[in-house]
PDB file of C-alpha atoms and ligand atoms in Angstrom:
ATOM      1  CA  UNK A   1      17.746   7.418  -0.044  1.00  0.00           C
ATOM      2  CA  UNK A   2      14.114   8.574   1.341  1.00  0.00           C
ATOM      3  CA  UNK A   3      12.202   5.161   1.624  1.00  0.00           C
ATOM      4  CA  UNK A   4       8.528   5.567   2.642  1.00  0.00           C
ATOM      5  CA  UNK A   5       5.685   3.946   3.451  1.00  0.00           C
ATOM      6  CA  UNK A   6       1.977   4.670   3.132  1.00  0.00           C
ATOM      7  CA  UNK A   7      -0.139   2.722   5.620  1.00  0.00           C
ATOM      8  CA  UNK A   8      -3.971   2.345   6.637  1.00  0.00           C
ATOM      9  CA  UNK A   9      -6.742   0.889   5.623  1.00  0.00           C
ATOM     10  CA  UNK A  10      -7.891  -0.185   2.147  1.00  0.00           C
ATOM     11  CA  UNK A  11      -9.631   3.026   0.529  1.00  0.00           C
ATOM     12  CA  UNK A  12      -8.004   5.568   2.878  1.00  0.00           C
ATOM     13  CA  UNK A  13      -6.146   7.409   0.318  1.00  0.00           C
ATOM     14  CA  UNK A  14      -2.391   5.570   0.127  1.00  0.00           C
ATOM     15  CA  UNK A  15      -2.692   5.441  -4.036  1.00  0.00           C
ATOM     16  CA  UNK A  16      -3.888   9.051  -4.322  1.00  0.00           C
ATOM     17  CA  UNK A  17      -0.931  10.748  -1.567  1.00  0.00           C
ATOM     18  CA  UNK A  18       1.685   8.255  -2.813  1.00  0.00           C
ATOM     19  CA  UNK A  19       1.776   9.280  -6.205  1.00  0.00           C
ATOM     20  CA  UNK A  20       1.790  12.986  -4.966  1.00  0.00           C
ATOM     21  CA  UNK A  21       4.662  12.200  -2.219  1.00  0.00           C
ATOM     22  CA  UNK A  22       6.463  10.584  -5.287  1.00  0.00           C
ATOM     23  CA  UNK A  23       6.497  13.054  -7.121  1.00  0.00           C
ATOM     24  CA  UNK A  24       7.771  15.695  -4.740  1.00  0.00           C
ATOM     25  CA  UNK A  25      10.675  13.531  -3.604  1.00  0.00           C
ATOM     26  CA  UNK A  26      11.679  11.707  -6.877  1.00  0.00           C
ATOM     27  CA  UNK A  27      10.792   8.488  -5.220  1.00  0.00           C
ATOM     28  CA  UNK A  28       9.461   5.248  -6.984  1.00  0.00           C
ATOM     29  CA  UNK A  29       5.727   4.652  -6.368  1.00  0.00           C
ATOM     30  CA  UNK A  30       5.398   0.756  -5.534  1.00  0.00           C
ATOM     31  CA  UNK A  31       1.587  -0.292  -5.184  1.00  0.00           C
ATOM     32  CA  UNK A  32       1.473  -4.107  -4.767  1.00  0.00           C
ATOM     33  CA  UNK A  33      -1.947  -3.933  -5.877  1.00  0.00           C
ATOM     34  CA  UNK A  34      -1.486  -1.851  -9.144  1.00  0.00           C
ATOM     35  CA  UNK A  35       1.116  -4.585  -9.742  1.00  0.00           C
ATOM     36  CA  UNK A  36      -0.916  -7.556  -9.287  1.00  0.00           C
ATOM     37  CA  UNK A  37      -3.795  -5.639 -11.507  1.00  0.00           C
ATOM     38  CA  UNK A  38      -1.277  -5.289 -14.327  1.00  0.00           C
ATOM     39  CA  UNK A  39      -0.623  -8.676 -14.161  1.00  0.00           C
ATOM     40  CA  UNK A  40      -4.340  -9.995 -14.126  1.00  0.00           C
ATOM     41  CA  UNK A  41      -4.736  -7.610 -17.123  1.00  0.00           C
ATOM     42  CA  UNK A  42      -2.001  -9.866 -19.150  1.00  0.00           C
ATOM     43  CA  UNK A  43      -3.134 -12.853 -17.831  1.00  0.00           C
ATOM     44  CA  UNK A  44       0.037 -13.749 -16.370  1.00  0.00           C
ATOM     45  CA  UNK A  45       0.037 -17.092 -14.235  1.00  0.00           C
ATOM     46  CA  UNK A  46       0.956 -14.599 -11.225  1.00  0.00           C
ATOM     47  CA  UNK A  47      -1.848 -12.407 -12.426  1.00  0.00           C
ATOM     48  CA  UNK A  48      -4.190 -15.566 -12.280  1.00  0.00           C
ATOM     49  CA  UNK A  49      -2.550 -16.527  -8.769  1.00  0.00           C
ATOM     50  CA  UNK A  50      -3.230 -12.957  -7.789  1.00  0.00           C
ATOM     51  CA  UNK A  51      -7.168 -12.929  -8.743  1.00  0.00           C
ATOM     52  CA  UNK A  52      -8.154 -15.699  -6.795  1.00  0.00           C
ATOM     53  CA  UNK A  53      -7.383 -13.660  -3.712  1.00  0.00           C
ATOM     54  CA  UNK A  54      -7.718 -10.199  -4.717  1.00  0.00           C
ATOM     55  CA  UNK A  55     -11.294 -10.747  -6.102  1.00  0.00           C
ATOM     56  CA  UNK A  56     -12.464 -12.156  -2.356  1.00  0.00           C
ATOM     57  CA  UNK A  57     -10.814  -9.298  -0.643  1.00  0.00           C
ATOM     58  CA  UNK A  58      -8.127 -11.730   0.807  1.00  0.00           C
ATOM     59  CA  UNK A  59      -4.611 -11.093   0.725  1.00  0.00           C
ATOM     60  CA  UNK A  60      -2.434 -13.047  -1.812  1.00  0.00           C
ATOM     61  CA  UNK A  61       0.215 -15.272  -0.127  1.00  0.00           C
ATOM     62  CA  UNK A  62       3.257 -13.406   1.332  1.00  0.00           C
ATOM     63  CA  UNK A  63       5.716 -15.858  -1.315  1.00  0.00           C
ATOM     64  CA  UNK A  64       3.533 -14.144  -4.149  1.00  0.00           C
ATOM     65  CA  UNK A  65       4.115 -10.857  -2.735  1.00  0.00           C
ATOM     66  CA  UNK A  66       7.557 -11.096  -1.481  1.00  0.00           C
ATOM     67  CA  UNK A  67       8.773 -11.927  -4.632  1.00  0.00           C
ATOM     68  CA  UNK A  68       7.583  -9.861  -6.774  1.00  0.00           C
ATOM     69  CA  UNK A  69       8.349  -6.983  -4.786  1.00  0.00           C
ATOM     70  CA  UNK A  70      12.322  -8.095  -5.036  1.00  0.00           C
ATOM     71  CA  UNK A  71      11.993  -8.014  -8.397  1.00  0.00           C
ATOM     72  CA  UNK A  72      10.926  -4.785  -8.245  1.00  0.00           C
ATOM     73  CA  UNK A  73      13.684  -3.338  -6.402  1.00  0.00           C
ATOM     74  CA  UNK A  74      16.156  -5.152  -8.339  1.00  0.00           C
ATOM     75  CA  UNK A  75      15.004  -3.717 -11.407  1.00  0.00           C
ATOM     76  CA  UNK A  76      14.699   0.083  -9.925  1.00  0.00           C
ATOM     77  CA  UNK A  77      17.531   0.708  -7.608  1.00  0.00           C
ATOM     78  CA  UNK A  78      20.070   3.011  -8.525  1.00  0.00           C
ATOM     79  CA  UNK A  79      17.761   4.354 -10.515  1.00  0.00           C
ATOM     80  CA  UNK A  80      15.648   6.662  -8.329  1.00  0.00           C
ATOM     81  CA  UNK A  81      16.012   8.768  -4.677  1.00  0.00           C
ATOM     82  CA  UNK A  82      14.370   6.039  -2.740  1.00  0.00           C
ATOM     83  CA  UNK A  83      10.983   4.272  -2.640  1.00  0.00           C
ATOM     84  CA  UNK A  84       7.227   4.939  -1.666  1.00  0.00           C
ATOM     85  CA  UNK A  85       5.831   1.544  -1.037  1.00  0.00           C
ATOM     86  CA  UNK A  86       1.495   1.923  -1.338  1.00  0.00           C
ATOM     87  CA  UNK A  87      -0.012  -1.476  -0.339  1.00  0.00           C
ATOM     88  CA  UNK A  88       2.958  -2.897   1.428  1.00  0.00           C
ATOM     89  CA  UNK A  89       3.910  -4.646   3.762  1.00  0.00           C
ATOM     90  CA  UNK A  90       0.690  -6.061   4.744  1.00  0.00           C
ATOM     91  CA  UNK A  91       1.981  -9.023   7.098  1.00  0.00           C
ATOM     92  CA  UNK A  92       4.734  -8.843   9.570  1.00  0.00           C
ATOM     93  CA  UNK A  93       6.597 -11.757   7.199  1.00  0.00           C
ATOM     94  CA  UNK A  94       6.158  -8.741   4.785  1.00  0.00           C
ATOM     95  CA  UNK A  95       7.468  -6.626   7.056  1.00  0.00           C
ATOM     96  CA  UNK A  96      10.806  -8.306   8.037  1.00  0.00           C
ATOM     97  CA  UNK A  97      11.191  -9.308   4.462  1.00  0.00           C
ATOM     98  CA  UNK A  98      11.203  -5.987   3.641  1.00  0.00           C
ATOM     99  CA  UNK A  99      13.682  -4.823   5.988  1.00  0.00           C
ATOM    100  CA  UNK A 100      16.305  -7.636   4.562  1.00  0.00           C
ATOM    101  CA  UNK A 101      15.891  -6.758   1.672  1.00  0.00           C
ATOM    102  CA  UNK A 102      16.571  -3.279   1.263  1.00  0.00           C
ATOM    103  CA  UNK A 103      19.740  -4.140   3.906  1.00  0.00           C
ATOM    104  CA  UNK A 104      20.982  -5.830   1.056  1.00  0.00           C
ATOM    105  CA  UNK A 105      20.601  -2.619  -0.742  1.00  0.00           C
ATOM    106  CA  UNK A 106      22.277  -0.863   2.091  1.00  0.00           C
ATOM    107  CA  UNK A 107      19.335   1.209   2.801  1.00  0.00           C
ATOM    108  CA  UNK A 108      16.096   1.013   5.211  1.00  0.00           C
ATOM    109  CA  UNK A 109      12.555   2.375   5.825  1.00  0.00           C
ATOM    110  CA  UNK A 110      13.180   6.397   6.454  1.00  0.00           C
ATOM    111  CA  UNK A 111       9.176   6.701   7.910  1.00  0.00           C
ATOM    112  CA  UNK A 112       5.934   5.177   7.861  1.00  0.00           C
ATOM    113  CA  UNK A 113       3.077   7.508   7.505  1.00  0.00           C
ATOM    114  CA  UNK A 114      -0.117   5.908   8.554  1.00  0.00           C
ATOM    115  CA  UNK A 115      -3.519   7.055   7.389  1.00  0.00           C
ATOM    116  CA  UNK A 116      -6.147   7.254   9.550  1.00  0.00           C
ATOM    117  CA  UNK A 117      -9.974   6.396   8.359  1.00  0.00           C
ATOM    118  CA  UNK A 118     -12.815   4.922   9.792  1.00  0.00           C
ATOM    119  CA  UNK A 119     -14.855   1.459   8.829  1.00  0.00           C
ATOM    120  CA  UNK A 120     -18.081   3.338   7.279  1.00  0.00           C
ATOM    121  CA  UNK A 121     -15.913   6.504   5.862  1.00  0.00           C
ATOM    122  CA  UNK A 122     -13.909   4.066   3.714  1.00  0.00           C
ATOM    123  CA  UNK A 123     -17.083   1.753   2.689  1.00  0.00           C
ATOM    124  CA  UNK A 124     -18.547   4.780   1.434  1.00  0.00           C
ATOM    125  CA  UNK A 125     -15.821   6.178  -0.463  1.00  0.00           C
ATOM    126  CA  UNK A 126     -14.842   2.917  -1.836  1.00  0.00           C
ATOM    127  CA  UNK A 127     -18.547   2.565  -3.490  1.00  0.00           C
ATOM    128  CA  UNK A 128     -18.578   6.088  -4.705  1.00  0.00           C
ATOM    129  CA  UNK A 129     -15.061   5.231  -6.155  1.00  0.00           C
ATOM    130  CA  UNK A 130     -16.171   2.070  -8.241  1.00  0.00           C
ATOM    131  CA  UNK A 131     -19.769   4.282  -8.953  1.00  0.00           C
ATOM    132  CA  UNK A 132     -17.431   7.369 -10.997  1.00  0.00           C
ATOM    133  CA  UNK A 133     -15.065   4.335 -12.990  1.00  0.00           C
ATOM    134  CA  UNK A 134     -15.868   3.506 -16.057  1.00  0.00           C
ATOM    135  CA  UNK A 135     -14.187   0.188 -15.516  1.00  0.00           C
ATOM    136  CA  UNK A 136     -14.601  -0.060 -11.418  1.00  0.00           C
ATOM    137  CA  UNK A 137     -12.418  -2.784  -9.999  1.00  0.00           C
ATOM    138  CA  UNK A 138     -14.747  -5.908  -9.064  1.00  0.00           C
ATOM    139  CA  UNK A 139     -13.256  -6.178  -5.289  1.00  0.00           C
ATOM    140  CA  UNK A 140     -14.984  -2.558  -5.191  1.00  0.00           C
ATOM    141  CA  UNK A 141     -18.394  -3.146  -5.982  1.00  0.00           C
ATOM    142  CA  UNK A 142     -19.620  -5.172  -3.524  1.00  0.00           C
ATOM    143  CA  UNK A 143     -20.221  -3.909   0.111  1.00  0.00           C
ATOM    144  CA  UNK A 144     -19.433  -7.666   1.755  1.00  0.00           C
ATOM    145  CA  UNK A 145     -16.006  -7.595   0.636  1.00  0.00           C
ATOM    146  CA  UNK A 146     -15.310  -4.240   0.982  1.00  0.00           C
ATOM    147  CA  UNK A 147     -16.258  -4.822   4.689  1.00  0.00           C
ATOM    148  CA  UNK A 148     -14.193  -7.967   4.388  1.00  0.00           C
ATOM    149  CA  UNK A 149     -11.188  -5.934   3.144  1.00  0.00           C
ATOM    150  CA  UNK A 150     -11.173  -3.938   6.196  1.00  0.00           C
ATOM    151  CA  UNK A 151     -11.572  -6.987   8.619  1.00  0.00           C
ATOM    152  CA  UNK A 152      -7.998  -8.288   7.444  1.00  0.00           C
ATOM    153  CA  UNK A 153      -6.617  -5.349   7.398  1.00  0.00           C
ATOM    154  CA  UNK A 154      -7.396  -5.579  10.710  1.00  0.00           C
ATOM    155  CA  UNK A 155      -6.178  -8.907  11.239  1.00  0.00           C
ATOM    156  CA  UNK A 156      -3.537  -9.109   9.417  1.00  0.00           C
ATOM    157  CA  UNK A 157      -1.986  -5.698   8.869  1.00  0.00           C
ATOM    158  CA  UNK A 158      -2.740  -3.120  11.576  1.00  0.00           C
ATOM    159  CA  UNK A 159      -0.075  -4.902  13.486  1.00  0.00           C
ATOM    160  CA  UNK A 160       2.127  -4.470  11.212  1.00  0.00           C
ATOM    161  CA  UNK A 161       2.466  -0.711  13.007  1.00  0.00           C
ATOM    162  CA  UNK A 162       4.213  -1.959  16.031  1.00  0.00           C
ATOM    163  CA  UNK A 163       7.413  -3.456  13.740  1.00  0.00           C
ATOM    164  CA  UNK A 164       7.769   0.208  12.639  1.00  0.00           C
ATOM    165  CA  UNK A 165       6.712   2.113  16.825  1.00  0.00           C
ATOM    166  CA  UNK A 166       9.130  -0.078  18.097  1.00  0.00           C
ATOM    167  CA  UNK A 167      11.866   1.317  15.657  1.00  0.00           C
ATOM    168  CA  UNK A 168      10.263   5.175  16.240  1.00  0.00           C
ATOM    169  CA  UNK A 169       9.423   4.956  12.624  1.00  0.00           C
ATOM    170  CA  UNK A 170       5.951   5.764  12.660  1.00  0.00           C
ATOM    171  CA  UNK A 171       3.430   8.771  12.257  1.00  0.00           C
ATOM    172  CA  UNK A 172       0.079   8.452  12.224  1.00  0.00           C
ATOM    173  CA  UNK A 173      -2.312  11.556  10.498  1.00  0.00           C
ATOM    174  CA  UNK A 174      -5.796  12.325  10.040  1.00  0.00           C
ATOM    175  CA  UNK A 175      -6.803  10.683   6.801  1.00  0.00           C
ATOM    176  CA  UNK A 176     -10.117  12.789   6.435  1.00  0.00           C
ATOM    177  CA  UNK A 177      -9.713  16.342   5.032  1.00  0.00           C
ATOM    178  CA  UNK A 178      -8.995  17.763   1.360  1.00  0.00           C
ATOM    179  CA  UNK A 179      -6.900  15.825  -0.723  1.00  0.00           C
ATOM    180  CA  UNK A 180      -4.532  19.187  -0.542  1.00  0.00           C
ATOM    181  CA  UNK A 181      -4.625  18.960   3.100  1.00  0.00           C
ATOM    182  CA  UNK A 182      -3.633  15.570   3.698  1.00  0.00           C
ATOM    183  CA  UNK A 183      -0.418  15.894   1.190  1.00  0.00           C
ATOM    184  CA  UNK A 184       0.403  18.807   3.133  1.00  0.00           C
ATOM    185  CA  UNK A 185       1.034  17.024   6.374  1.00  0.00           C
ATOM    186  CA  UNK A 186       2.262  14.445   4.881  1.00  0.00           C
ATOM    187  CA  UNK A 187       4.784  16.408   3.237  1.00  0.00           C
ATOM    188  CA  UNK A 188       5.860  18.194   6.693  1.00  0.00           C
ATOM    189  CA  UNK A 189       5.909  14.752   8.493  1.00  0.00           C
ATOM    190  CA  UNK A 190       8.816  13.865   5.436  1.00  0.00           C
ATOM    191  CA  UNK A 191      10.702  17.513   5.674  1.00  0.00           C
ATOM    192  CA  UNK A 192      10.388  16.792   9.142  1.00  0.00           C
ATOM    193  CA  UNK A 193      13.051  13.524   8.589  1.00  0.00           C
ATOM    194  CA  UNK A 194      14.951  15.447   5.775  1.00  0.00           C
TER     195      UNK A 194
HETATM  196  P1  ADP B   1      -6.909  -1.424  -1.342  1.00  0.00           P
HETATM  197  O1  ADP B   1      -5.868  -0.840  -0.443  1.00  0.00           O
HETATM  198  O2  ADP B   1      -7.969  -0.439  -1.786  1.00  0.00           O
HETATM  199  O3  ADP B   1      -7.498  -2.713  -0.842  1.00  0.00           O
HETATM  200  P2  ADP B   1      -4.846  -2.397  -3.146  1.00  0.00           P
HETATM  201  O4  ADP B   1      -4.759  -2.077  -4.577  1.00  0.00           O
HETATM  202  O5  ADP B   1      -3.738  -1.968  -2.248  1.00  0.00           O
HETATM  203  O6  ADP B   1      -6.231  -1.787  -2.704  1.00  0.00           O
HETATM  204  O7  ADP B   1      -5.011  -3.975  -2.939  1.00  0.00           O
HETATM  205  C1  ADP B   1      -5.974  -4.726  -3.620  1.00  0.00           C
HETATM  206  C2  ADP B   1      -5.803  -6.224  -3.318  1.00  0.00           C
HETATM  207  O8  ADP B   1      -4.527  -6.662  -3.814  1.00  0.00           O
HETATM  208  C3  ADP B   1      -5.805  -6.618  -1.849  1.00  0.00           C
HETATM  209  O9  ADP B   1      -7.099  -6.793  -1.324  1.00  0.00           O
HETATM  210  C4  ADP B   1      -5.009  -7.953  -1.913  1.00  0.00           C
HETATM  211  O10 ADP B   1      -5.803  -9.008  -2.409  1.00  0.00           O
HETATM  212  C5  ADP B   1      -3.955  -7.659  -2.973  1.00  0.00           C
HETATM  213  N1  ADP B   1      -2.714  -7.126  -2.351  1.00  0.00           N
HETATM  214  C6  ADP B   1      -2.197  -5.873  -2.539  1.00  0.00           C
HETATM  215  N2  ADP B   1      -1.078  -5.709  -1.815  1.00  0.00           N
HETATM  216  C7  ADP B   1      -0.887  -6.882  -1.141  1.00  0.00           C
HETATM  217  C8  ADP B   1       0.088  -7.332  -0.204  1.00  0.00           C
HETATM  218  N3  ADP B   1       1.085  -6.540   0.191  1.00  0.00           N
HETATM  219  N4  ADP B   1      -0.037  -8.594   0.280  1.00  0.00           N
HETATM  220  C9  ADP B   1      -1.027  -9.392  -0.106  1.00  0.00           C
HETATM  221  N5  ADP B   1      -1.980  -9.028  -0.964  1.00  0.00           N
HETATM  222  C10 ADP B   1      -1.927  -7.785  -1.487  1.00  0.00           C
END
């Protein structure tokens, strides 16, 4: 199995590569986020646990998270070449939990690809995002938490790159660039482990 991940900042591109990456390797896209969306859409009482966060630009308790990642393995292994996780893992907890439990799929994290993006770059394209959606996601319309997004990710997430250094598991690329451009070395940094 090829198991991925797609790290950076929020607004740096993971949704838009991911889904391109997938694609070319027959992986399955996991985005914690689109997950939690789908959930607030039904009204689920995760989805309601979900908003509370999401809509502040906080993160949603690793528990939340954790588990219904699992689920999401459970229900998609066997099925596909591997995984290309979009949005996670966000905490070292994540992190670790996420090693376990794809050990008990006898399988690991092949490469993380990191995304590199600057604070006003991603404020910027995050507004212009939510300006072209017909229905714009509310955690993208205002500037304060988009800022706010970006200060836990640096919090709480950028160190989440050392679990994966220390293991010699980690590129980092220029995030800035064509959308064509940025698949394309993201694509040699995979052939690259192939
Ligand atoms: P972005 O990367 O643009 O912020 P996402 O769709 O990845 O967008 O995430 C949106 C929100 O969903 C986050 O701000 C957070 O509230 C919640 N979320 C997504 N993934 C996680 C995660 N792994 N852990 C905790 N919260 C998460």
């Amino acid at each position: 199995m090829i198991n991925l991940i797609l790290f950076g900042p929020p607004g740096s591109g993971k949704g838009t590569q991911a889904a391109k990456l997938a694609k070319a390797f027959n992986l399955y896209h996991i985005s914690t986020g689109d997950l939690f969306r789908h959930e607030m859409q039904n009204e689920t009482p995760l989805g309601l646990e979900a908003k509370k966060y999401m809509n502040k630009g906080e993160l949603v308790p690793d528990e939340v998270t954790i588990g219904m990642l699992s689920n999401k393995l459970d229900e998609q292994v066997g099925k596909v070449d591997g995984f290309i996780f979009d949005g996670f893992p966000r905490t070292q907890p994540q992190a670790e939990a996420l090693d376990k439990l794809l050990d008990l799929k006898n399988t690991a994290i092949s490469l993380v690809l990191a995304l590199e993006v600057g604070e006003d770059e991603i404020t910027k394209r995050i507004l212009d995002r939510a300006k072209q959606s017909e229905n714009p996601r509310p955690d993208d319309l205002d500037e304060s938490i988009i800022r706010n997004r970006f200060q836990v990710y640096l919090k709480q997430t950028a160190q989440v790159a050392d679990h994966y250094k220390q293991a010699d598991k980690f590129v980092t690329l220029d995030g800035i660039g064509s959308i064509d451009e940025i698949f394309d070395s993201l694509q040699a940094a995979v052939n690259d482990i192939k």
